[in-house]
Short mmCIF file of N, CA and C in Angstrom, two decimals:
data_model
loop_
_atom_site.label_atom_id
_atom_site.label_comp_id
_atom_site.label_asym_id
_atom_site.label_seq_id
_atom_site.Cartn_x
_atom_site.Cartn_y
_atom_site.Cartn_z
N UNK C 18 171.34 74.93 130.94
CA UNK C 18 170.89 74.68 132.29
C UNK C 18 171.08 75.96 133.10
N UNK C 19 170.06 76.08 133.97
CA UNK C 19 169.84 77.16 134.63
C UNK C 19 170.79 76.93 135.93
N UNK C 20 171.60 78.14 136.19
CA UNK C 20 172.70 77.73 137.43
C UNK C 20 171.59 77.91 138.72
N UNK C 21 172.19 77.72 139.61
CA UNK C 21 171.59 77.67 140.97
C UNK C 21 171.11 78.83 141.47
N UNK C 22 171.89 79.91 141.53
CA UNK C 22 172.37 80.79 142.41
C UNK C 22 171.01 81.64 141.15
N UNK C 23 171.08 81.83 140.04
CA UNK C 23 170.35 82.80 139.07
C UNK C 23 168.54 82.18 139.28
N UNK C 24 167.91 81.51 139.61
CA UNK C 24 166.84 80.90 140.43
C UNK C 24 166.36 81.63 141.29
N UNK C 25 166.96 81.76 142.96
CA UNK C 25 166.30 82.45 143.37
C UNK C 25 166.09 83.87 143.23
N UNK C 26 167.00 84.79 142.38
CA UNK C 26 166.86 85.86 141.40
C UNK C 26 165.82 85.92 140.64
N UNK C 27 165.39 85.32 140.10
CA UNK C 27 164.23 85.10 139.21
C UNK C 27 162.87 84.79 139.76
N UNK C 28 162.91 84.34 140.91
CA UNK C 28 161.60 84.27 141.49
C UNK C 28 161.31 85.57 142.29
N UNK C 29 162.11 86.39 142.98
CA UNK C 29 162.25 87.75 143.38
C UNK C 29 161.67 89.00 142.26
N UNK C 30 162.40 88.70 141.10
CA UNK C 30 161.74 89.25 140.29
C UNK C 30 160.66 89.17 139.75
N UNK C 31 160.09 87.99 139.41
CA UNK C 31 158.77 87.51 138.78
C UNK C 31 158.20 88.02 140.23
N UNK C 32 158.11 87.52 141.49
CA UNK C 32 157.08 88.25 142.59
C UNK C 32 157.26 89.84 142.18
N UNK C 33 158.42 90.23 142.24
CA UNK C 33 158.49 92.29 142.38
C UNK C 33 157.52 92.74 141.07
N UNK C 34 157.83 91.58 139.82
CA UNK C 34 156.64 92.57 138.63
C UNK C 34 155.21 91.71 139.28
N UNK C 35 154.68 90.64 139.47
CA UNK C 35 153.41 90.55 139.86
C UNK C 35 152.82 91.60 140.66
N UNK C 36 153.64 91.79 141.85
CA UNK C 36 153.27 93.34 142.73
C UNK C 36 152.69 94.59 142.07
N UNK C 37 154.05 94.57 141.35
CA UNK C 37 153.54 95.87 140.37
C UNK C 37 152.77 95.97 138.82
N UNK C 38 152.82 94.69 138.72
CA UNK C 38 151.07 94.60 137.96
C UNK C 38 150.42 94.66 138.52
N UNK C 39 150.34 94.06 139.66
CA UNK C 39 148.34 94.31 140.81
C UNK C 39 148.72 95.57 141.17
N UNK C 40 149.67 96.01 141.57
CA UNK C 40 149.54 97.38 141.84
C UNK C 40 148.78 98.56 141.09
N UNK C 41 149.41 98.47 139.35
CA UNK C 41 148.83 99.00 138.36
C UNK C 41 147.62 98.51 138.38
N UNK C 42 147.05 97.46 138.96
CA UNK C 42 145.47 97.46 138.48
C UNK C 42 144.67 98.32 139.46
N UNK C 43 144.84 98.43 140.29
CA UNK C 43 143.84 98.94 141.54
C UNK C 43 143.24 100.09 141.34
N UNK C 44 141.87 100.32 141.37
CA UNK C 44 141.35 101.36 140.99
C UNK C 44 141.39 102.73 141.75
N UNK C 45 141.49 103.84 141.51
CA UNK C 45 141.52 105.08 142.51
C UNK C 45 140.30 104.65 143.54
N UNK C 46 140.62 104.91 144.77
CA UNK C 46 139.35 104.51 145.55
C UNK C 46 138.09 105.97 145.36
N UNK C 47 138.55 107.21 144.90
CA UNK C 47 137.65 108.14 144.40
C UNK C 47 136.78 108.13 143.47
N UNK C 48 137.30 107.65 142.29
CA UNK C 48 137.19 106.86 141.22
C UNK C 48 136.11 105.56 141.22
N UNK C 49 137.01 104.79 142.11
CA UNK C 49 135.53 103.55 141.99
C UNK C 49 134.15 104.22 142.78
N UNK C 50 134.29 104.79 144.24
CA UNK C 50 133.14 104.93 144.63
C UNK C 50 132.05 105.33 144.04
N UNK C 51 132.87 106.50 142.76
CA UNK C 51 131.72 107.73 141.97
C UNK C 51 131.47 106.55 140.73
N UNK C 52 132.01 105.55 140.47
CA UNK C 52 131.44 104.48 139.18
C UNK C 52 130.63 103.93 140.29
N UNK C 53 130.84 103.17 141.48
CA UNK C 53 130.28 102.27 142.24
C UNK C 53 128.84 103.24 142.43
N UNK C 54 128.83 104.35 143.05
CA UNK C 54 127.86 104.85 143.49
C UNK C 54 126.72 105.38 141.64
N UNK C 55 127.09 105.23 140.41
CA UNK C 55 126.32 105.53 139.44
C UNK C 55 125.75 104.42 139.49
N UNK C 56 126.64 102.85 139.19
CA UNK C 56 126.12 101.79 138.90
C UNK C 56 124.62 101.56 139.81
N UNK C 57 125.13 101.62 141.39
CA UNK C 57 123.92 101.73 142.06
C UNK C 57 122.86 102.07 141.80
N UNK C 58 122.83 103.51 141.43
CA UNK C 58 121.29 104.18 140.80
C UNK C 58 120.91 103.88 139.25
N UNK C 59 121.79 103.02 138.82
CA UNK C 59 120.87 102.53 137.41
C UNK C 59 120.56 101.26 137.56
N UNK C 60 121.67 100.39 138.67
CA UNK C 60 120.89 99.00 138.41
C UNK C 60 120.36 98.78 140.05
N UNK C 61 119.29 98.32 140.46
CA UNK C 61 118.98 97.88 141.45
C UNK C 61 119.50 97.10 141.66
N UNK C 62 119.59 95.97 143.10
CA UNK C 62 119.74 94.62 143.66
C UNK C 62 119.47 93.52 142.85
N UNK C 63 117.88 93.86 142.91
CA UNK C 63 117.03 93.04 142.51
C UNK C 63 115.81 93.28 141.35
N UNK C 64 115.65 92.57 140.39
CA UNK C 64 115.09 93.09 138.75
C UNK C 64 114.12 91.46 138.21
N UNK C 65 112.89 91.97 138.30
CA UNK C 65 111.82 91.63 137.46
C UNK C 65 111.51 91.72 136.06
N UNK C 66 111.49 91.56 135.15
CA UNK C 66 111.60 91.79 133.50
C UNK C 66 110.33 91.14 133.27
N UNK C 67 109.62 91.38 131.96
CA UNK C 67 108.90 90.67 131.08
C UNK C 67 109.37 91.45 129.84
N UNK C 68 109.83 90.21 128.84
CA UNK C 68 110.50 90.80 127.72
C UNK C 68 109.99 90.13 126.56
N UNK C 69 110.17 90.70 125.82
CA UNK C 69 110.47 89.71 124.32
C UNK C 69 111.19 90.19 123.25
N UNK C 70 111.93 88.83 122.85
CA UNK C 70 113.20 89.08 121.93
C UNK C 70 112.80 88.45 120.64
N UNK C 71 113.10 88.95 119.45
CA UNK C 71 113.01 88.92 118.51
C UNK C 71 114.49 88.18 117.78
N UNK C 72 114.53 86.88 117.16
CA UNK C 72 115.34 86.53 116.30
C UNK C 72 115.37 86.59 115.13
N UNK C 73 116.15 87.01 114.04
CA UNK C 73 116.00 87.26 112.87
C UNK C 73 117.10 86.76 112.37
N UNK C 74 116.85 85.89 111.28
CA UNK C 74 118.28 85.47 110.24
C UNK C 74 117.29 85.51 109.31
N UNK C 75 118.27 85.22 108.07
CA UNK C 75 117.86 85.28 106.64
C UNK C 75 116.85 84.29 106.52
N UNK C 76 116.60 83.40 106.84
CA UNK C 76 116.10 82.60 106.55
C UNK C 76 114.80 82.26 107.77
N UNK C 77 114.78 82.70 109.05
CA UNK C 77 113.63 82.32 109.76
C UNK C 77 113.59 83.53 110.71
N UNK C 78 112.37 83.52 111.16
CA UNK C 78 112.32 84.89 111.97
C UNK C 78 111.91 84.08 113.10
N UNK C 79 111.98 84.34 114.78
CA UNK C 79 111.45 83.45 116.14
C UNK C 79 111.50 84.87 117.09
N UNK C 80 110.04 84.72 117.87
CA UNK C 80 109.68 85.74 119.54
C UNK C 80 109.61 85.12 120.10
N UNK C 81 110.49 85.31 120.55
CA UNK C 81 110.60 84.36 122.09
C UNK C 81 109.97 85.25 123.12
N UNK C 82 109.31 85.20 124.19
CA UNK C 82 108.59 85.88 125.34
C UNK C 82 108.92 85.41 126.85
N UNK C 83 109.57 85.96 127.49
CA UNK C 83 109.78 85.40 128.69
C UNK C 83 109.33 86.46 130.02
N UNK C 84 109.72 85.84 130.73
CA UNK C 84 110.00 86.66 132.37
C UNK C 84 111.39 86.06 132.85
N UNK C 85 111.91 87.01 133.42
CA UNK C 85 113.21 86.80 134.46
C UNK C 85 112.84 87.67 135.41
N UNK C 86 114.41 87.05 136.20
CA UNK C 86 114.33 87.76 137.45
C UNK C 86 115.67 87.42 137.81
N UNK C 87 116.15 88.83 138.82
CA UNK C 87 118.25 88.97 138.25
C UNK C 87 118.19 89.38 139.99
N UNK C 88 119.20 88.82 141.01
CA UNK C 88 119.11 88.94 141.62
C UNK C 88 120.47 89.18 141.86
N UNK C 89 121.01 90.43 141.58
CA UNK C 89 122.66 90.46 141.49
C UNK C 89 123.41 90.35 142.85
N UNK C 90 122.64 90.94 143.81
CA UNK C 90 123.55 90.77 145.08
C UNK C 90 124.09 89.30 145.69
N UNK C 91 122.86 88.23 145.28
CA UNK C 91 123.23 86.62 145.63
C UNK C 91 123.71 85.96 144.36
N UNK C 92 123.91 86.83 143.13
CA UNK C 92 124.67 86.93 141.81
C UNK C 92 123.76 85.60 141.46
N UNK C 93 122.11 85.70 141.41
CA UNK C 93 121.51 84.27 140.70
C UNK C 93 120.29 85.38 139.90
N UNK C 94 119.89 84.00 138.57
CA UNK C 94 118.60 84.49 137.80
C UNK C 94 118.26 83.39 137.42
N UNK C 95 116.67 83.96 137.18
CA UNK C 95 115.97 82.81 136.68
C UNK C 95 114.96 83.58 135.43
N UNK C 96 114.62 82.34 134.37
CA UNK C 96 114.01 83.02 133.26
C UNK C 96 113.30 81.82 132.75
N UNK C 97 111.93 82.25 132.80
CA UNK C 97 111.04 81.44 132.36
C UNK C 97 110.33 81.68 131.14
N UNK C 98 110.52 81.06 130.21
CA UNK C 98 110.03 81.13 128.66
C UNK C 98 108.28 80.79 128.55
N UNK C 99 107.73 81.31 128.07
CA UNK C 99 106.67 81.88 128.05
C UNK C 99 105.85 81.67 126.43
N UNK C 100 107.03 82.17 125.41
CA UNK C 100 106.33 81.68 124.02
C UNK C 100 107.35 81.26 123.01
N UNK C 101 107.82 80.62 122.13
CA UNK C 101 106.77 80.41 121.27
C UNK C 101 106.38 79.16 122.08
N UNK C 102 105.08 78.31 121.52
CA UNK C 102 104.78 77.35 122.32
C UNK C 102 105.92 76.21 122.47
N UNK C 103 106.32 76.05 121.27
CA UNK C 103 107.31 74.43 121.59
C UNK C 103 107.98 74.61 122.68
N UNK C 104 108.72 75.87 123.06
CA UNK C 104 109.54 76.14 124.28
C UNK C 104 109.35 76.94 125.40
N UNK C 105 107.92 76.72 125.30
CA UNK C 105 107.41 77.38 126.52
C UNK C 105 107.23 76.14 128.12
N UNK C 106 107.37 77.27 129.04
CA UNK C 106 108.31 76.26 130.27
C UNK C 106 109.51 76.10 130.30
N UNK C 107 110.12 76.43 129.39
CA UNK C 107 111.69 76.11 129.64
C UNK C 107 112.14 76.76 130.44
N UNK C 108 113.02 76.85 131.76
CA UNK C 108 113.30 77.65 132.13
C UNK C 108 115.03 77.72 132.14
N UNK C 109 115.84 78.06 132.71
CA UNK C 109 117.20 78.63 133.00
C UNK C 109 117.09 79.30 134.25
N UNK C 110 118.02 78.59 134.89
CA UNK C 110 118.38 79.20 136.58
C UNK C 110 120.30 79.27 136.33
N UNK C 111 120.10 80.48 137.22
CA UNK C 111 121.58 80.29 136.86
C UNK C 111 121.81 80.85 138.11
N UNK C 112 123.25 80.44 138.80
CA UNK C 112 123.66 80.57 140.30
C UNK C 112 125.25 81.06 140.13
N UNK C 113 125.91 82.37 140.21
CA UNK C 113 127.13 81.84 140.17
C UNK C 113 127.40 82.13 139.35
N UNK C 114 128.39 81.04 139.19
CA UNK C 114 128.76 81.15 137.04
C UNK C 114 128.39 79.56 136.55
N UNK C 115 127.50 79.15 137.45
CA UNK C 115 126.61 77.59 137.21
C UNK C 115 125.31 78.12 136.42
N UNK C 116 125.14 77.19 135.02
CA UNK C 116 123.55 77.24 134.31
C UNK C 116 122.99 75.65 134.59
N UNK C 117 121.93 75.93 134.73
CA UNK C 117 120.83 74.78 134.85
C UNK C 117 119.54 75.25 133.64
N UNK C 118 119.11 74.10 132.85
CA UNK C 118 117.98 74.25 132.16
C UNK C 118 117.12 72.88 132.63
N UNK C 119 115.94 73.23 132.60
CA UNK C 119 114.42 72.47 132.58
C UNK C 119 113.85 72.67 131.40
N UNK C 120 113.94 71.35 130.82
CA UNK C 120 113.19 70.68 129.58
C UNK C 120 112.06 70.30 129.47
N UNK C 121 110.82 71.34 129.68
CA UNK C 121 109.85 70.76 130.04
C UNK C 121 109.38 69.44 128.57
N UNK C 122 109.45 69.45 127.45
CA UNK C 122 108.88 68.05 126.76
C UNK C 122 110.04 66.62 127.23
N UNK C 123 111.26 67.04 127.68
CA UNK C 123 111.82 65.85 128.16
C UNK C 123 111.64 65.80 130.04
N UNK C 124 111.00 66.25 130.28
CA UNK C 124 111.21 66.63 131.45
C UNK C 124 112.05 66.46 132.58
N UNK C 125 113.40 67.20 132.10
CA UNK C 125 114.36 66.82 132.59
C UNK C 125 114.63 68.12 132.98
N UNK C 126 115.85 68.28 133.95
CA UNK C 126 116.95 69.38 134.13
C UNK C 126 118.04 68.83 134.05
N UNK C 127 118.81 69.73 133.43
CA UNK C 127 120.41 69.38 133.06
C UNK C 127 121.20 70.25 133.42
N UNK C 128 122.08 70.37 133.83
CA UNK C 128 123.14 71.33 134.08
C UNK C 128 124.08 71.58 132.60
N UNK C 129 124.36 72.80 132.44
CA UNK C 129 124.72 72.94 131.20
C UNK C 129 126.57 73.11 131.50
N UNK C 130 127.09 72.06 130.94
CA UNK C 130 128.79 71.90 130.63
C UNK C 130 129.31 72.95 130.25
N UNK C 131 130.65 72.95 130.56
CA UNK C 131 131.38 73.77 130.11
C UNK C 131 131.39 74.05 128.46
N UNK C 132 131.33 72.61 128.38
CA UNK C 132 131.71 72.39 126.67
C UNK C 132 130.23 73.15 125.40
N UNK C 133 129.06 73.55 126.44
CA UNK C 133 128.43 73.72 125.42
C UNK C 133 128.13 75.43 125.98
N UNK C 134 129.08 76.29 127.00
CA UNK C 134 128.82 77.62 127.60
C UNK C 134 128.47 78.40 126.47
N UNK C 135 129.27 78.34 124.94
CA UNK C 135 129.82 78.66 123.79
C UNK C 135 128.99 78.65 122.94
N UNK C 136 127.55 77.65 123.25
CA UNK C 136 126.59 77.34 122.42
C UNK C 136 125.50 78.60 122.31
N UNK C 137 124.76 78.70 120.93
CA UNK C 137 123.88 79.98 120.69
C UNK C 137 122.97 79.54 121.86
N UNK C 138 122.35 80.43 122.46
CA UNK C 138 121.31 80.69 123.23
C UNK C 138 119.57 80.72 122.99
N UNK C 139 118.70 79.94 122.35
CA UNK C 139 117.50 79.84 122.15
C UNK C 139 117.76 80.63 120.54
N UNK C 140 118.49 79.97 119.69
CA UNK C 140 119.23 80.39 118.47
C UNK C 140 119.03 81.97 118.33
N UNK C 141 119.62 82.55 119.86
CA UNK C 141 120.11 84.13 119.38
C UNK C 141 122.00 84.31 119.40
N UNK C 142 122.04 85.48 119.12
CA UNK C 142 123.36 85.65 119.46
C UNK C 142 123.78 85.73 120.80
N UNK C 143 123.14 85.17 121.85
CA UNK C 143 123.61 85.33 123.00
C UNK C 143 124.18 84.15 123.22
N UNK C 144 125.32 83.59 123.93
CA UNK C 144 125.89 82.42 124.33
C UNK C 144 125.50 82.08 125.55
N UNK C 145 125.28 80.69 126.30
CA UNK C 145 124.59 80.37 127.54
C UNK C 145 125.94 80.50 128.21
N UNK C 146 126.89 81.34 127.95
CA UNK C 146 128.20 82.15 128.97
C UNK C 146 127.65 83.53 128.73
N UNK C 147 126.86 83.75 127.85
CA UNK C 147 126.58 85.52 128.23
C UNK C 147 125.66 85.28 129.47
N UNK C 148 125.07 84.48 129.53
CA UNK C 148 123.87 84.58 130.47
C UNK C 148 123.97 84.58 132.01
N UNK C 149 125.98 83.62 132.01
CA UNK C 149 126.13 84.04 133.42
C UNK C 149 127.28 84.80 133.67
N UNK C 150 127.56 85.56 132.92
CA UNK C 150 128.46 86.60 133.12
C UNK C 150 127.45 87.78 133.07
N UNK C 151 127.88 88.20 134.23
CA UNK C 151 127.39 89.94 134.33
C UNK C 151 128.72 90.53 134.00
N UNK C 152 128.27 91.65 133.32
CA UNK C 152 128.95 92.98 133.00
C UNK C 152 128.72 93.80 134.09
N UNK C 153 129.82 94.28 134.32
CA UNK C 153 129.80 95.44 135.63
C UNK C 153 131.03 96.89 135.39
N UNK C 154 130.25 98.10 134.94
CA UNK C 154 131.36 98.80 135.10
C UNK C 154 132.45 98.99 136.23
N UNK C 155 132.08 98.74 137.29
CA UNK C 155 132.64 98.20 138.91
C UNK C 155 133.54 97.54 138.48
N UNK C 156 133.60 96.18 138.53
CA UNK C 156 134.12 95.42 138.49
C UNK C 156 135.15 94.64 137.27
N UNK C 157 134.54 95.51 136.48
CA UNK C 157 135.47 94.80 134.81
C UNK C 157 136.31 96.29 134.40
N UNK C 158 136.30 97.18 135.41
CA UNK C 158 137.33 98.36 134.80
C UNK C 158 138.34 98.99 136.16
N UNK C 159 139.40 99.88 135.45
CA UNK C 159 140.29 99.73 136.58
C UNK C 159 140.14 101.11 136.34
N UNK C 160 139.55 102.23 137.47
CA UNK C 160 139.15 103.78 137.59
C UNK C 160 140.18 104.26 137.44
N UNK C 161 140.43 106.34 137.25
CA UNK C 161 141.68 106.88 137.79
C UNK C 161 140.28 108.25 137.64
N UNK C 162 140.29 108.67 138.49
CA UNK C 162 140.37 110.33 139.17
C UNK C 162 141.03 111.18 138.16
N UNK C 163 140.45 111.81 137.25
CA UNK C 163 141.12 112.79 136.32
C UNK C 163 140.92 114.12 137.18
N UNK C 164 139.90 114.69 137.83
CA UNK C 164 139.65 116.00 138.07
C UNK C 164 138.23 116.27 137.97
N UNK C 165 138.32 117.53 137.98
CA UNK C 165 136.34 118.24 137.59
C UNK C 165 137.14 118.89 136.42
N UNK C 166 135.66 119.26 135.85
CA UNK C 166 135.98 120.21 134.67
C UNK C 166 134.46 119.85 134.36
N UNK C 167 133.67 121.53 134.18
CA UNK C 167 133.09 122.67 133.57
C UNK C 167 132.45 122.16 132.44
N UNK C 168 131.26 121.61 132.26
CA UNK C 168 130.51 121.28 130.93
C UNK C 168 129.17 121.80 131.26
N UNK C 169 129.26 122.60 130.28
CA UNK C 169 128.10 123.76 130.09
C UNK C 169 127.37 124.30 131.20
N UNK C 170 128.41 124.57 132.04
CA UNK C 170 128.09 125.23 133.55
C UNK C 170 127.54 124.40 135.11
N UNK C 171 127.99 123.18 134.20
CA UNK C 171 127.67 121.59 135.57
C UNK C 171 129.04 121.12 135.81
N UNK C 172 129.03 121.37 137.18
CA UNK C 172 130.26 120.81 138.03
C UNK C 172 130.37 119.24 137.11
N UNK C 173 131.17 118.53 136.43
CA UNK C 173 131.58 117.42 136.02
C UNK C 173 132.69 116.49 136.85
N UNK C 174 132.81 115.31 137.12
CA UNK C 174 133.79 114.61 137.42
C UNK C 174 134.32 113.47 136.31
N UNK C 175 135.64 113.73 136.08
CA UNK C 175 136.30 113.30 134.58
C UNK C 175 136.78 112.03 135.44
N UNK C 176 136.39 111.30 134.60
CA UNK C 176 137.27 109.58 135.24
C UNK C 176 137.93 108.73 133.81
N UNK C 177 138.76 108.12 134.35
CA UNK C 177 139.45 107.42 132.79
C UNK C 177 138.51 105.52 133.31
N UNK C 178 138.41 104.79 132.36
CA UNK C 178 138.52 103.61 133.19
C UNK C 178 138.95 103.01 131.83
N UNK C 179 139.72 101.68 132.42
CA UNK C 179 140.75 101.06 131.59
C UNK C 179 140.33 99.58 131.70
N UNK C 180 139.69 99.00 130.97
CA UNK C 180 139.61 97.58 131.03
C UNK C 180 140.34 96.61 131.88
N UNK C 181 140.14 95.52 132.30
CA UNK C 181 140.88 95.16 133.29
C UNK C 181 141.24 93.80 132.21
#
């Protein structure tokens, strides 16, 4: 049994290392701006696609053909399937870290459970949790400011980033 007095000791401490774990996470604010300000110029706000993906296993090959549209600042997308025919109309809206699908031969919409986030994606390797997780070098890494340094006569800025 835990004495009395050794209690509130222990919660002092467990707060003093939480501190200094969030502390250790925080990114150099030099650091994030120059990741924040790259991310900017490669990804827009807002993104239009027409794609098509190719599935391949041993045993069956499937093109799927769609359109999306990624609207990262209100963090929503939508993707409307296009070919092969059986699953054309289907769409996927996703809001958040919420998925919704429209069935067009049942003609239904369903909100997709937790329990099936895990499930293959229009049988690719993508999971209907890849679809609402964005990747963000921003946001999924913790910066540090190394310095400049000299590569092949272009001012460089050296940054570490550390998974979060």
């Amino acid at each position: 049994m835990i004495s009395r007095r050794i209690i509130p000791g222990l919660a002092i401490l467990l707060l003093a290392a939480g501190q200094l774990a969030s502390a250790q996470e925080q990114s150099d604010p030099q650091a994030y701006e120059l990741i924040k300000e790259a991310e900017d110029l490669m990804r827009s706000q807002a993104v239009y696609n027409e794609m098509t993906m190719e599935v391949i296993t041993p045993d069956w090959k499937r093109t799927i053909k769609m359109k999306t549209w990624d609207d990262r600042k209100n963090s929503r997308s939508f993707i409307h399937i296009l070919a092969p025919a059986r699953d054309k109309d289907t769409t996927f809206l996703q809001v958040n870290k919420r998925l919704w699908s429209y069935l067009p031969r049942a003609e239904r919409t369903i909100k997709i459970p937790p329990s099936m986030m895990l499930q293959s994606w229009m049988g690719s390797d993508f999971s209907n949790d890849d679809l609402v997780k964005e990747s963000s070098i921003v946001n999924d890494y913790i910066h540090k400011y190394l310095g400049k340094e000299d590569v092949d006569g272009v001012e460089c800025h050296k940054l570490q980033l550390n998974p979060k």
